[in-house]
Coordinates of C-alpha atoms in Angstrom, one line a residue:
M1 CA 33.7 -47.6 10.5
K2 CA 35.0 -44.3 9.2
T3 CA 32.6 -43.2 7.1
I4 CA 30.0 -44.3 9.7
K5 CA 31.0 -42.8 12.0
R6 CA 31.1 -39.9 10.3
G7 CA 28.0 -39.9 9.0
K8 CA 26.7 -39.9 12.6
S9 CA 28.8 -37.2 13.8
D10 CA 26.8 -35.1 11.2
I11 CA 23.5 -36.5 11.4
K12 CA 23.9 -35.6 16.1
L13 CA 25.6 -31.8 14.7
A14 CA 22.7 -31.0 12.2
A15 CA 20.4 -32.1 14.8
A16 CA 22.1 -29.4 17.0
L17 CA 22.3 -27.1 14.9
L18 CA 18.3 -27.5 14.2
F19 CA 17.5 -28.1 17.5
P20 CA 17.2 -24.4 18.5
S21 CA 15.0 -23.0 15.4
V22 CA 12.9 -26.2 15.8
F23 CA 12.4 -24.9 19.6
L24 CA 12.0 -21.9 18.5
V25 CA 9.1 -22.4 16.3
L26 CA 7.6 -25.3 18.7
L27 CA 7.9 -22.2 21.2
L28 CA 6.5 -19.4 19.3
V29 CA 3.9 -21.5 16.7
A30 CA 3.3 -24.8 17.6
Y31 CA 1.9 -24.1 21.6
P32 CA 0.2 -20.6 21.6
M33 CA -1.8 -22.9 18.7
I34 CA -2.9 -25.9 21.2
S35 CA -3.5 -23.6 23.1
N36 CA -5.6 -21.6 21.4
I37 CA -7.3 -24.4 19.8
Q38 CA -8.1 -26.0 23.8
I39 CA -9.4 -22.7 24.8
S40 CA -12.1 -22.1 22.2
F41 CA -13.9 -25.7 23.8
F42 CA -13.9 -24.0 27.4
D43 CA -15.7 -20.5 28.6
Q44 CA -12.5 -18.8 30.1
P45 CA -12.2 -15.7 32.1
I46 CA -9.9 -13.5 32.1
N47 CA -8.5 -13.3 36.0
P48 CA -5.9 -16.7 35.1
R49 CA -6.8 -17.3 39.4
L50 CA -10.7 -17.9 37.8
S51 CA -11.1 -21.6 36.3
A52 CA -12.4 -22.2 33.6
T53 CA -15.4 -23.8 32.3
F54 CA -15.8 -26.8 30.4
V55 CA -18.0 -25.9 27.1
G56 CA -17.9 -28.3 24.3
L57 CA -19.0 -26.8 21.0
K58 CA -20.6 -23.9 22.9
N59 CA -18.8 -22.1 21.5
Y60 CA -18.4 -22.5 18.2
I61 CA -22.4 -22.8 17.6
D62 CA -23.0 -19.3 19.0
I63 CA -20.2 -18.1 16.6
L64 CA -22.0 -19.8 13.8
T65 CA -24.8 -19.1 14.4
D66 CA -24.5 -15.0 15.5
P67 CA -25.3 -13.0 12.4
A68 CA -22.9 -10.6 13.2
F69 CA -20.5 -12.9 12.3
I70 CA -21.0 -13.9 8.6
K71 CA -22.1 -10.2 8.1
S72 CA -18.1 -9.8 9.4
L73 CA -17.0 -12.6 7.4
G74 CA -19.2 -11.5 3.9
I75 CA -17.5 -7.8 4.3
T76 CA -14.1 -10.0 4.9
L77 CA -14.6 -12.1 2.2
L78 CA -15.3 -8.6 -0.2
Y79 CA -12.9 -6.2 1.5
M80 CA -9.7 -9.1 0.5
I81 CA -10.9 -9.8 -2.4
L82 CA -11.0 -6.0 -4.2
A83 CA -7.5 -5.1 -1.7
V84 CA -5.7 -8.3 -3.6
A85 CA -7.0 -8.1 -7.3
G86 CA -6.5 -4.1 -7.0
S87 CA -2.8 -4.0 -5.6
T88 CA -1.7 -7.3 -7.3
A89 CA -2.9 -5.8 -10.6
L90 CA -1.9 -2.7 -9.8
G91 CA 1.7 -3.6 -8.8
L92 CA 1.7 -5.9 -12.1
A93 CA 0.7 -2.5 -14.3
V94 CA 3.5 -0.2 -12.2
A95 CA 5.9 -3.3 -12.4
I96 CA 5.2 -3.3 -16.7
F97 CA 6.0 0.0 -17.2
F98 CA 9.4 0.4 -14.6
N99 CA 11.1 -2.7 -16.3
R100 CA 12.8 -0.6 -19.2
P101 CA 15.2 2.7 -19.0
F102 CA 14.4 5.9 -18.4
K103 CA 15.1 8.8 -16.4
F104 CA 14.9 9.3 -12.7
R105 CA 13.8 5.7 -13.0
K106 CA 15.7 5.0 -9.4
I107 CA 14.4 8.3 -7.8
A108 CA 10.7 6.6 -8.5
R109 CA 11.1 3.8 -7.3
S110 CA 12.7 4.4 -4.6
L111 CA 8.7 6.6 -4.3
I112 CA 6.7 4.4 -5.0
I113 CA 7.6 1.7 -2.5
L114 CA 7.5 4.7 0.7
S115 CA 4.0 3.9 1.1
Y116 CA 4.9 0.3 1.8
V117 CA 7.9 0.8 4.0
T118 CA 6.2 4.3 6.0
P119 CA 4.4 3.2 9.3
S120 CA 0.9 2.4 9.3
I121 CA 0.1 5.2 12.0
S122 CA 2.4 8.2 10.1
L123 CA -0.2 6.4 6.8
V124 CA -3.3 6.3 8.7
F125 CA -3.6 9.6 9.8
A126 CA -2.1 11.8 6.3
W127 CA -5.8 9.8 5.4
K128 CA -7.6 10.9 7.8
Y129 CA -6.3 14.8 7.7
M130 CA -7.2 14.1 4.2
F131 CA -10.4 13.8 4.1
N132 CA -10.8 15.5 7.4
N133 CA -14.5 17.4 6.4
G134 CA -12.8 20.7 8.1
Y135 CA -10.1 20.7 6.9
G136 CA -8.8 18.2 4.2
V137 CA -7.5 18.7 0.6
V138 CA -10.4 16.0 -0.8
N139 CA -13.7 18.7 0.9
F140 CA -11.5 22.1 -0.1
L141 CA -11.3 20.6 -3.7
G142 CA -13.7 19.2 -4.2
G143 CA -16.0 20.7 -2.3
D144 CA -14.3 24.4 -3.0
V145 CA -13.1 24.2 -6.2
L146 CA -14.1 21.3 -8.5
H147 CA -18.0 22.4 -6.2
L148 CA -18.6 18.6 -6.1
F149 CA -21.0 18.9 -3.6
D150 CA -22.1 21.6 -1.3
K151 CA -21.8 19.8 2.5
A152 CA -18.1 17.9 2.8
P153 CA -18.8 14.4 3.6
L154 CA -17.8 12.7 6.6
W155 CA -15.9 10.1 5.1
F156 CA -15.0 7.5 7.7
D157 CA -18.5 7.9 9.3
N158 CA -20.9 6.7 6.9
P159 CA -20.2 2.8 6.5
V160 CA -20.1 3.1 2.9
S161 CA -17.9 5.5 2.0
S162 CA -15.7 3.8 4.5
F163 CA -15.9 0.6 3.7
I164 CA -14.6 2.1 -0.1
L165 CA -11.9 4.5 1.8
V166 CA -10.8 1.1 3.6
V167 CA -10.1 -1.2 0.6
L168 CA -8.4 2.0 -1.0
F169 CA -6.0 2.3 1.6
A170 CA -5.3 -1.6 1.1
I171 CA -4.0 -0.9 -2.3
W172 CA -2.4 2.1 -2.5
R173 CA -0.4 0.8 0.9
Y174 CA 0.0 -2.7 -0.2
F175 CA 0.4 -2.5 -4.1
P176 CA 4.6 -1.8 -3.5
Y177 CA 4.9 -5.4 -2.8
A178 CA 3.2 -7.0 -5.8
F179 CA 5.7 -4.2 -8.4
I180 CA 8.8 -5.8 -5.7
S181 CA 8.1 -8.8 -6.9
F182 CA 7.1 -8.6 -10.2
L183 CA 9.7 -6.2 -11.5
A184 CA 12.3 -8.5 -10.0
I185 CA 10.8 -11.9 -12.8
L186 CA 10.2 -9.3 -15.7
Q187 CA 13.6 -8.7 -15.6
T188 CA 14.5 -12.2 -16.3
I189 CA 12.7 -12.6 -19.0
D190 CA 15.1 -12.4 -22.4
S191 CA 14.2 -9.7 -24.8
T192 CA 14.2 -11.7 -28.2
Q193 CA 11.2 -13.5 -26.7
Y194 CA 9.1 -10.6 -27.3
E195 CA 10.8 -9.9 -30.6
A196 CA 9.6 -14.1 -31.3
A197 CA 6.0 -13.1 -30.4
E198 CA 6.1 -9.8 -33.3
I199 CA 7.7 -11.0 -35.7
D200 CA 4.5 -13.2 -35.4
G201 CA 2.3 -10.7 -35.5
A202 CA 1.1 -10.7 -31.3
S203 CA -0.5 -7.7 -30.1
A204 CA 0.6 -6.5 -26.5
W205 CA -2.3 -8.2 -25.2
G206 CA -0.8 -11.7 -27.6
K207 CA 2.5 -11.2 -25.8
F208 CA 1.5 -10.5 -22.2
K209 CA -1.1 -13.8 -22.9
I210 CA 2.4 -15.4 -23.9
V211 CA 5.3 -14.2 -22.9
T212 CA 4.9 -12.5 -19.2
L213 CA 2.2 -14.4 -17.9
P214 CA 3.2 -17.8 -18.0
A215 CA 6.6 -16.2 -16.9
I216 CA 5.4 -14.4 -13.5
M217 CA 2.6 -17.2 -13.2
P218 CA 5.1 -18.1 -9.4
V219 CA 5.6 -14.9 -8.2
L220 CA 1.8 -14.1 -8.8
V221 CA 0.1 -17.1 -6.9
T222 CA 2.7 -15.8 -4.3
V223 CA 1.7 -13.3 -4.8
I224 CA -1.8 -12.9 -4.0
T225 CA -1.5 -16.0 -1.2
L226 CA 0.2 -13.7 0.5
R227 CA -1.8 -10.5 0.4
S228 CA -4.9 -12.6 1.1
I229 CA -3.1 -14.2 4.3
W230 CA -2.3 -10.9 6.0
L231 CA -5.8 -8.5 4.4
F232 CA -7.8 -11.3 5.6
Y233 CA -6.4 -11.0 9.0
M234 CA -6.1 -7.9 8.9
F235 CA -7.1 -5.2 11.9
T236 CA -4.6 -2.3 12.4
D237 CA -4.9 -0.3 9.6
V238 CA -9.3 -0.6 10.0
Y239 CA -9.6 -0.4 13.7
L240 CA -6.8 3.4 13.3
L241 CA -9.0 4.5 10.2
T242 CA -12.4 3.7 10.9
N243 CA -15.2 2.2 13.9
K244 CA -17.9 1.7 10.5
V245 CA -16.1 -1.6 8.5
N246 CA -17.1 -4.6 11.0
I247 CA -14.3 -6.3 9.1
L248 CA -12.9 -10.0 11.7
G249 CA -9.9 -9.0 13.1
I250 CA -12.3 -6.2 14.5
Y251 CA -14.7 -8.7 15.7
L252 CA -12.6 -10.8 16.8
Y253 CA -11.5 -7.8 19.1
E254 CA -13.5 -7.4 20.3
T255 CA -15.7 -10.2 21.5
A256 CA -11.8 -11.2 23.3
F257 CA -11.7 -7.5 25.3
A258 CA -14.5 -5.4 24.8
F259 CA -16.6 -9.0 25.6
N260 CA -14.3 -9.9 27.4
D261 CA -14.9 -13.6 26.1
L262 CA -11.7 -15.6 25.1
G263 CA -13.5 -18.2 24.9
K264 CA -15.1 -17.3 21.5
A265 CA -12.3 -15.4 20.5
A266 CA -10.8 -19.1 20.2
S267 CA -13.8 -20.0 18.4
I268 CA -13.0 -17.8 16.2
S269 CA -9.3 -17.3 14.9
V270 CA -10.1 -21.5 14.1
I271 CA -12.5 -20.7 12.3
L272 CA -10.6 -18.3 10.4
F273 CA -7.7 -20.4 10.4
I274 CA -9.9 -22.9 8.9
I275 CA -11.4 -21.3 6.7
L276 CA -8.3 -19.4 5.2
S277 CA -7.0 -23.3 4.6
I278 CA -9.4 -24.5 1.9
V279 CA -9.6 -21.4 0.4
I280 CA -6.2 -21.0 -0.5
I281 CA -5.6 -24.6 -0.9
A282 CA -8.4 -24.0 -3.4
A283 CA -6.6 -21.7 -5.5
R284 CA -3.4 -23.2 -5.1
K285 CA -4.7 -26.4 -6.8
R286 CA -6.2 -25.0 -9.8
V287 CA -3.2 -22.7 -10.7
K288 CA 0.0 -25.2 -11.5
F289 CA 3.2 -24.1 -12.0

């Protein structure tokens, strides 16, 4: 009888300890999601005193048939793929280079992660300053020093150059996350595995494919998955850098707060959630770890 009472008391204690966390998750995650799905079926006015009008699937149909949404989705997917691939590859390359002892390694490691821990507004200001057509260092070096162009380009006023710079900014800004993750797992790999592969005549690429890649695969999948989610919903960096790259985060913001259409904005977020969930589930099923 005492054992049963102790078991029941343990369950009650566990429930009491878990309740605050469960309550916060329901309050901050579940309730907003359900409320957002509900709003997506209504023509929701900004003024809370005005009543909403039920429109059914009209918001979803309008969004899915809007050429601006399709174009924005394509730009976002391209931005996400290039930025994730670039930041992951660069982070892995730098991690492999740092996975050995050398002088001032700790200082160099600290300098690398600066771009990741520095506030976005500071980095955006620095980039806009560097590419300013009047006094930017990039135009000074490219035009006055190297003579690559006669007239200073308006980097952030052109859609193509703006997109390229936004992708480069994302790669430079977020590769330290991949670097830290890969370096941590690389330091757990036994050096004797590389020695055995070298004895078998494996090249540098062979050692990477046979030893390194299987060891880092769980981390690689996690990094790609998390970074894809973050960049798919990116808003701040692109919005602060330029108004010429209309990714979905900006499209959603303008729909909600420029056109005051909360119903369509809610339907956009639901559609994005479904798309991203399908992509991530499909990608993770292809990788066994």
